[in-house]
Amino acid sequence: MLGPECEFSFADLFRAAEGRDWTSEEEAGFVSLTQDERNEWVSRLAAKAPQFTTKDKVGTDGVVYRAFWIETD
């Protein structure tokens, strides 16, 4: 079973933080980021969209991914 951190896409996070869809150029720029840069990007956008919670998780590949989700009770 997938956790809540798998329910939202990077585009969803961008839309929540910036109030608009990302452009194709912004999406291409995101795709070109390293994982560390993506993690920082997630933190920056989550700070602008405080409904999102973030937490670093280590994948089965040993890489640290910054997961994000909206807490629901």
N, CA, C and O atoms as a Tinker XYZ file with bonds, in Angstrom:
   292  protein
     1  N      0.850000   -1.188000    0.000000    73     2
     2  CA     0.000000    0.000000    0.000000    64     1     3
     3  C      0.889000    1.243000    0.000000    63     2     4     5
     4  O      1.851000    1.326000    0.764000    81     3
     5  N      0.568000    2.186000   -0.843000    73     3     6
     6  CA     1.318000    3.431000   -0.933000    64     5     7
     7  C      0.856000    4.392000    0.151000    63     6     8     9
     8  O     -0.320000    4.420000    0.514000    81     7
     9  N      1.800000    5.182000    0.667000    73     7    10
    10  CA     1.486000    6.157000    1.691000    64     9    11
    11  C      0.993000    7.458000    1.100000    63    10    12    13
    12  O      0.937000    7.613000   -0.120000    81    11
    13  N      0.632000    8.404000    1.970000    73    11    14
    14  CA     0.103000    9.694000    1.499000    64    13    15
    15  C      1.116000   10.489000    0.690000    63    14    16    17
    16  O      0.738000   11.362000   -0.090000    81    15
    17  N      2.411000   10.193000    0.871000    73    15    18
    18  CA     3.436000   10.925000    0.135000    64    17    19
    19  C      3.448000   10.578000   -1.341000    63    18    20    21
    20  O      4.197000   11.181000   -2.110000    81    19
    21  N      2.643000    9.631000   -1.746000    73    19    22
    22  CA     2.566000    9.250000   -3.163000    64    21    23
    23  C      1.315000    9.791000   -3.846000    63    22    24    25
    24  O      1.063000    9.477000   -5.009000    81    23
    25  N      0.539000   10.590000   -3.146000    73    23    26
    26  CA    -0.735000   11.062000   -3.683000    64    25    27
    27  C     -0.624000   12.325000   -4.535000    63    26    28    29
    28  O     -1.517000   12.611000   -5.333000    81    27
    29  N      0.463000   13.084000   -4.376000    73    27    30
    30  CA     0.585000   14.361000   -5.058000    64    29    31
    31  C      1.814000   14.370000   -5.953000    63    30    32    33
    32  O      2.852000   13.798000   -5.621000    81    31
    33  N      1.674000   15.025000   -7.082000    73    31    34
    34  CA     2.790000   15.137000   -8.021000    64    33    35
    35  C      3.581000   16.416000   -7.740000    63    34    36    37
    36  O      3.141000   17.282000   -6.983000    81    35
    37  N      4.744000   16.514000   -8.361000    73    35    38
    38  CA     5.516000   17.746000   -8.267000    64    37    39
    39  C      4.710000   18.906000   -8.858000    63    38    40    41
    40  O      4.777000   20.026000   -8.351000    81    39
    41  N      3.961000   18.651000   -9.910000    73    39    42
    42  CA     3.123000   19.689000  -10.512000    64    41    43
    43  C      2.052000   20.145000   -9.529000    63    42    44    45
    44  O      1.730000   21.332000   -9.483000    81    43
    45  N      1.491000   19.222000   -8.737000    73    43    46
    46  CA     0.504000   19.590000   -7.718000    64    45    47
    47  C      1.126000   20.518000   -6.673000    63    46    48    49
    48  O      0.522000   21.513000   -6.274000    81    47
    49  N      2.334000   20.182000   -6.240000    73    47    50
    50  CA     3.028000   21.011000   -5.250000    64    49    51
    51  C      3.310000   22.394000   -5.824000    63    50    52    53
    52  O      3.098000   23.401000   -5.148000    81    51
    53  N      3.782000   22.449000   -7.053000    73    51    54
    54  CA     4.054000   23.730000   -7.706000    64    53    55
    55  C      2.781000   24.575000   -7.780000    63    54    56    57
    56  O      2.799000   25.763000   -7.458000    81    55
    57  N      1.680000   23.958000   -8.204000    73    55    58
    58  CA     0.404000   24.671000   -8.344000    64    57    59
    59  C     -0.047000   25.228000   -6.991000    63    58    60    61
    60  O     -0.523000   26.361000   -6.916000    81    59
    61  N      0.101000   24.441000   -5.926000    73    59    62
    62  CA    -0.309000   24.900000   -4.592000    64    61    63
    63  C      0.557000   26.069000   -4.121000    63    62    64    65
    64  O      0.058000   27.002000   -3.493000    81    63
    65  N      1.838000   26.014000   -4.423000    73    63    66
    66  CA     2.761000   27.045000   -3.965000    64    65    67
    67  C      2.689000   28.317000   -4.798000    63    66    68    69
    68  O      2.737000   29.419000   -4.253000    81    67
    69  N      2.575000   28.173000   -6.096000    73    67    70
    70  CA     2.656000   29.319000   -7.002000    64    69    71
    71  C      1.299000   29.813000   -7.494000    63    70    72    73
    72  O      1.205000   30.896000   -8.070000    81    71
    73  N      0.250000   29.026000   -7.271000    73    71    74
    74  CA    -1.083000   29.448000   -7.678000    64    73    75
    75  C     -1.338000   29.368000   -9.177000    63    74    76    77
    76  O     -2.264000   29.994000   -9.695000    81    75
    77  N     -0.511000   28.594000   -9.867000    73    75    78
    78  CA    -0.671000   28.413000  -11.318000    64    77    79
    79  C      0.032000   27.124000  -11.723000    63    78    80    81
    80  O      0.828000   26.568000  -10.966000    81    79
    81  N     -0.277000   26.663000  -12.925000    73    79    82
    82  CA     0.429000   25.500000  -13.465000    64    81    83
    83  C      1.839000   25.913000  -13.860000    63    82    84    85
    84  O      2.083000   27.071000  -14.200000    81    83
    85  N      2.767000   24.958000  -13.813000    73    83    86
    86  CA     4.117000   25.278000  -14.267000    64    85    87
    87  C      4.172000   25.250000  -15.782000    63    86    88    89
    88  O      3.411000   24.539000  -16.439000    81    87
    89  N      5.083000   26.034000  -16.315000    73    87    90
    90  CA     5.257000   26.080000  -17.766000    64    89    91
    91  C      6.083000   24.874000  -18.200000    63    90    92    93
    92  O      6.691000   24.198000  -17.369000    81    91
    93  N      6.102000   24.613000  -19.474000    73    91    94
    94  CA     6.924000   23.505000  -19.974000    64    93    95
    95  C      8.399000   23.763000  -19.698000    63    94    96    97
    96  O      9.166000   22.830000  -19.458000    81    95
    97  N      8.794000   25.035000  -19.733000    73    95    98
    98  CA    10.185000   25.376000  -19.421000    64    97    99
    99  C     10.509000   25.101000  -17.958000    63    98   100   101
   100  O     11.583000   24.588000  -17.642000    81    99
   101  N      9.577000   25.442000  -17.061000    73    99   102
   102  CA     9.782000   25.173000  -15.635000    64   101   103
   103  C      9.825000   23.673000  -15.363000    63   102   104   105
   104  O     10.637000   23.205000  -14.565000    81   103
   105  N      8.959000   22.932000  -16.021000    73   103   106
   106  CA     8.962000   21.480000  -15.860000    64   105   107
   107  C     10.279000   20.882000  -16.362000    63   106   108   109
   108  O     10.858000   20.016000  -15.707000    81   107
   109  N     10.745000   21.341000  -17.511000    73   107   110
   110  CA    12.015000   20.854000  -18.060000    64   109   111
   111  C     13.176000   21.198000  -17.131000    63   110   112   113
   112  O     14.093000   20.395000  -16.958000    81   111
   113  N     13.140000   22.367000  -16.544000    73   111   114
   114  CA    14.174000   22.759000  -15.595000    64   113   115
   115  C     14.167000   21.857000  -14.380000    63   114   116   117
   116  O     15.223000   21.469000  -13.879000    81   115
   117  N     12.978000   21.522000  -13.904000    73   115   118
   118  CA    12.869000   20.616000  -12.761000    64   117   119
   119  C     13.437000   19.242000  -13.090000    63   118   120   121
   120  O     14.178000   18.661000  -12.297000    81   119
   121  N     13.092000   18.735000  -14.248000    73   119   122
   122  CA    13.561000   17.403000  -14.664000    64   121   123
   123  C     15.085000   17.348000  -14.704000    63   122   124   125
   124  O     15.672000   16.293000  -14.460000    81   123
   125  N     15.726000   18.464000  -15.005000    73   123   126
   126  CA    17.184000   18.480000  -15.134000    64   125   127
   127  C     17.912000   18.605000  -13.794000    63   126   128   129
   128  O     19.139000   18.512000  -13.756000    81   127
   129  N     17.182000   18.812000  -12.695000    73   127   130
   130  CA    17.807000   18.980000  -11.384000    64   129   131
   131  C     18.384000   17.668000  -10.856000    63   130   132   133
   132  O     17.904000   16.584000  -11.186000    81   131
   133  N     19.424000   17.789000  -10.032000    73   131   134
   134  CA    19.924000   16.628000   -9.301000    64   133   135
   135  C     18.929000   16.307000   -8.186000    63   134   136   137
   136  O     18.038000   17.109000   -7.906000    81   135
   137  N     19.070000   15.153000   -7.551000    73   135   138
   138  CA    18.144000   14.808000   -6.475000    64   137   139
   139  C     18.260000   15.783000   -5.312000    63   138   140   141
   140  O     17.245000   16.168000   -4.732000    81   139
   141  N     19.471000   16.188000   -4.960000    73   139   142
   142  CA    19.627000   17.174000   -3.883000    64   141   143
   143  C     18.933000   18.476000   -4.239000    63   142   144   145
   144  O     18.289000   19.087000   -3.386000    81   143
   145  N     19.056000   18.909000   -5.484000    73   143   146
   146  CA    18.388000   20.134000   -5.932000    64   145   147
   147  C     16.875000   19.963000   -5.916000    63   146   148   149
   148  O     16.153000   20.895000   -5.563000    81   147
   149  N     16.387000   18.791000   -6.292000    73   147   150
   150  CA    14.936000   18.535000   -6.222000    64   149   151
   151  C     14.449000   18.595000   -4.779000    63   150   152   153
   152  O     13.385000   19.147000   -4.497000    81   151
   153  N     15.228000   18.028000   -3.876000    73   151   154
   154  CA    14.846000   18.067000   -2.466000    64   153   155
   155  C     14.730000   19.505000   -1.967000    63   154   156   157
   156  O     13.792000   19.834000   -1.241000    81   155
   157  N     15.669000   20.356000   -2.350000    73   155   158
   158  CA    15.613000   21.766000   -1.961000    64   157   159
   159  C     14.416000   22.459000   -2.601000    63   158   160   161
   160  O     13.751000   23.276000   -1.964000    81   159
   161  N     14.148000   22.133000   -3.851000    73   159   162
   162  CA    12.994000   22.688000   -4.569000    64   161   163
   163  C     11.703000   22.339000   -3.825000    63   162   164   165
   164  O     10.840000   23.196000   -3.633000    81   163
   165  N     11.576000   21.075000   -3.409000    73   163   166
   166  CA    10.391000   20.639000   -2.657000    64   165   167
   167  C     10.264000   21.445000   -1.369000    63   166   168   169
   168  O      9.173000   21.906000   -1.036000    81   167
   169  N     11.357000   21.619000   -0.646000    73   167   170
   170  CA    11.308000   22.377000    0.610000    64   169   171
   171  C     10.878000   23.813000    0.374000    63   170   172   173
   172  O     10.056000   24.351000    1.117000    81   171
   173  N     11.430000   24.432000   -0.654000    73   171   174
   174  CA    11.095000   25.832000   -0.961000    64   173   175
   175  C      9.610000   25.979000   -1.299000    63   174   176   177
   176  O      8.948000   26.893000   -0.808000    81   175
   177  N      9.092000   25.090000   -2.128000    73   175   178
   178  CA     7.684000   25.185000   -2.491000    64   177   179
   179  C      6.772000   24.816000   -1.327000    63   178   180   181
   180  O      5.721000   25.431000   -1.147000    81   179
   181  N      7.161000   23.825000   -0.540000    73   179   182
   182  CA     6.335000   23.443000    0.618000    64   181   183
   183  C      6.255000   24.572000    1.637000    63   182   184   185
   184  O      5.248000   24.706000    2.332000    81   183
   185  N      7.296000   25.379000    1.733000    73   183   186
   186  CA     7.255000   26.537000    2.626000    64   185   187
   187  C      6.222000   27.558000    2.153000    63   186   188   189
   188  O      5.640000   28.282000    2.961000    81   187
   189  N      5.999000   27.612000    0.848000    73   187   190
   190  CA     4.999000   28.520000    0.274000    64   189   191
   191  C      3.605000   27.913000    0.295000    63   190   192   193
   192  O      2.612000   28.626000    0.149000    81   191
   193  N      3.527000   26.614000    0.475000    73   191   194
   194  CA     2.248000   25.893000    0.519000    64   193   195
   195  C      2.222000   25.094000    1.818000    63   194   196   197
   196  O      2.400000   23.876000    1.798000    81   195
   197  N      1.999000   25.777000    2.959000    73   195   198
   198  CA     2.170000   25.138000    4.259000    64   197   199
   199  C      1.208000   23.994000    4.563000    63   198   200   201
   200  O      1.353000   23.325000    5.586000    81   199
   201  N      0.235000   23.760000    3.698000    73   199   202
   202  CA    -0.626000   22.595000    3.902000    64   201   203
   203  C      0.148000   21.300000    3.655000    63   202   204   205
   204  O     -0.287000   20.220000    4.056000    81   203
   205  N      1.298000   21.419000    2.992000    73   203   206
   206  CA     2.126000   20.240000    2.713000    64   205   207
   207  C      3.119000   19.998000    3.845000    63   206   208   209
   208  O      3.713000   20.931000    4.385000    81   207
   209  N      3.280000   18.742000    4.183000    73   207   210
   210  CA     4.284000   18.268000    5.132000    64   209   211
   211  C      5.394000   17.628000    4.318000    63   210   212   213
   212  O      5.123000   16.996000    3.296000    81   211
   213  N      6.645000   17.780000    4.755000    73   211   214
   214  CA     7.759000   17.131000    4.063000    64   213   215
   215  C      8.556000   16.296000    5.055000    63   214   216   217
   216  O      8.584000   16.568000    6.256000    81   215
   217  N      9.198000   15.279000    4.517000    73   215   218
   218  CA    10.079000   14.431000    5.322000    64   217   219
   219  C     11.019000   13.706000    4.373000    63   218   220   221
   220  O     10.605000   13.212000    3.324000    81   219
   221  N     12.284000   13.649000    4.754000    73   219   222
   222  CA    13.247000   12.901000    3.954000    64   221   223
   223  C     13.037000   11.410000    4.180000    63   222   224   225
   224  O     12.870000   10.942000    5.307000    81   223
   225  N     13.051000   10.688000    3.074000    73   223   226
   226  CA    12.909000    9.231000    3.118000    64   225   227
   227  C     13.987000    8.640000    2.234000    63   226   228   229
   228  O     14.310000    9.183000    1.177000    81   227
   229  N     14.538000    7.526000    2.675000    73   227   230
   230  CA    15.565000    6.843000    1.898000    64   229   231
   231  C     14.875000    5.784000    1.044000    63   230   232   233
   232  O     14.169000    4.915000    1.556000    81   231
   233  N     15.091000    5.874000   -0.268000    73   231   234
   234  CA    14.508000    4.911000   -1.193000    64   233   235
   235  C     15.244000    3.579000   -1.141000    63   234   236   237
   236  O     16.302000    3.457000   -0.524000    81   235
   237  N     14.672000    2.603000   -1.791000    73   235   238
   238  CA    15.307000    1.287000   -1.852000    64   237   239
   239  C     16.632000    1.347000   -2.594000    63   238   240   241
   240  O     17.441000    0.423000   -2.510000    81   239
   241  N     16.852000    2.437000   -3.320000    73   239   242
   242  CA    18.112000    2.634000   -4.036000    64   241   243
   243  C     19.161000    3.356000   -3.187000    63   242   244   245
   244  O     20.265000    3.633000   -3.657000    81   243
   245  N     18.806000    3.662000   -1.925000    73   243   246
   246  CA    19.730000    4.331000   -1.027000    64   245   247
   247  C     19.772000    5.838000   -1.173000    63   246   248   249
   248  O     20.521000    6.502000   -0.457000    81   247
   249  N     18.983000    6.396000   -2.086000    73   247   250
   250  CA    18.949000    7.837000   -2.339000    64   249   251
   251  C     17.925000    8.485000   -1.400000    63   250   252   253
   252  O     16.868000    7.913000   -1.132000    81   251
   253  N     18.252000    9.684000   -0.906000    73   251   254
   254  CA    17.332000   10.433000   -0.044000    64   253   255
   255  C     16.389000   11.248000   -0.919000    63   254   256   257
   256  O     16.813000   12.038000   -1.763000    81   255
   257  N     15.104000   11.032000   -0.694000    73   255   258
   258  CA    14.053000   11.747000   -1.405000    64   257   259
   259  C     13.254000   12.548000   -0.393000    63   258   260   261
   260  O     12.937000   12.042000    0.683000    81   259
   261  N     12.925000   13.786000   -0.719000    73   259   262
   262  CA    12.089000   14.610000    0.158000    64   261   263
   263  C     10.642000   14.380000   -0.246000    63   262   264   265
   264  O     10.166000   14.902000   -1.254000    81   263
   265  N      9.965000   13.595000    0.558000    73   263   266
   266  CA     8.552000   13.277000    0.317000    64   265   267
   267  C      7.681000   14.452000    0.759000    63   266   268   269
   268  O      8.074000   15.230000    1.627000    81   267
   269  N      6.522000   14.574000    0.170000    73   267   270
   270  CA     5.602000   15.641000    0.548000    64   269   271
   271  C      4.179000   15.134000    0.442000    63   270   272   273
   272  O      3.856000   14.330000   -0.434000    81   271
   273  N      3.325000   15.611000    1.345000    73   271   274
   274  CA     1.943000   15.197000    1.374000    64   273   275
   275  C      1.149000   16.185000    2.219000    63   274   276   277
   276  O      1.724000   17.034000    2.900000    81   275
   277  N     -0.162000   16.071000    2.170000    73   275   278
   278  CA    -1.048000   16.869000    3.002000    64   277   279
   279  C     -1.579000   15.966000    4.102000    63   278   280   281
   280  O     -2.155000   14.911000    3.836000    81   279
   281  N     -1.378000   16.395000    5.344000    73   279   282
   282  CA    -1.873000   15.618000    6.487000    64   281   283
   283  C     -3.399000   15.663000    6.488000    63   282   284   285
   284  O     -4.008000   16.715000    6.295000    81   283
   285  N     -3.987000   14.519000    6.708000    73   283   286
   286  CA    -5.444000   14.443000    6.886000    64   285   287
   287  C     -5.712000   13.647000    8.144000    63   286   288   289
   288  O     -5.004000   12.691000    8.458000    81   287
   289  N     -6.730000   14.050000    8.846000    73   287   290
   290  CA    -7.083000   13.344000   10.101000    64   289   291
   291  C     -8.318000   12.528000    9.940000    63   290   292
   292  O     -8.754000   11.875000   10.888000    81   291
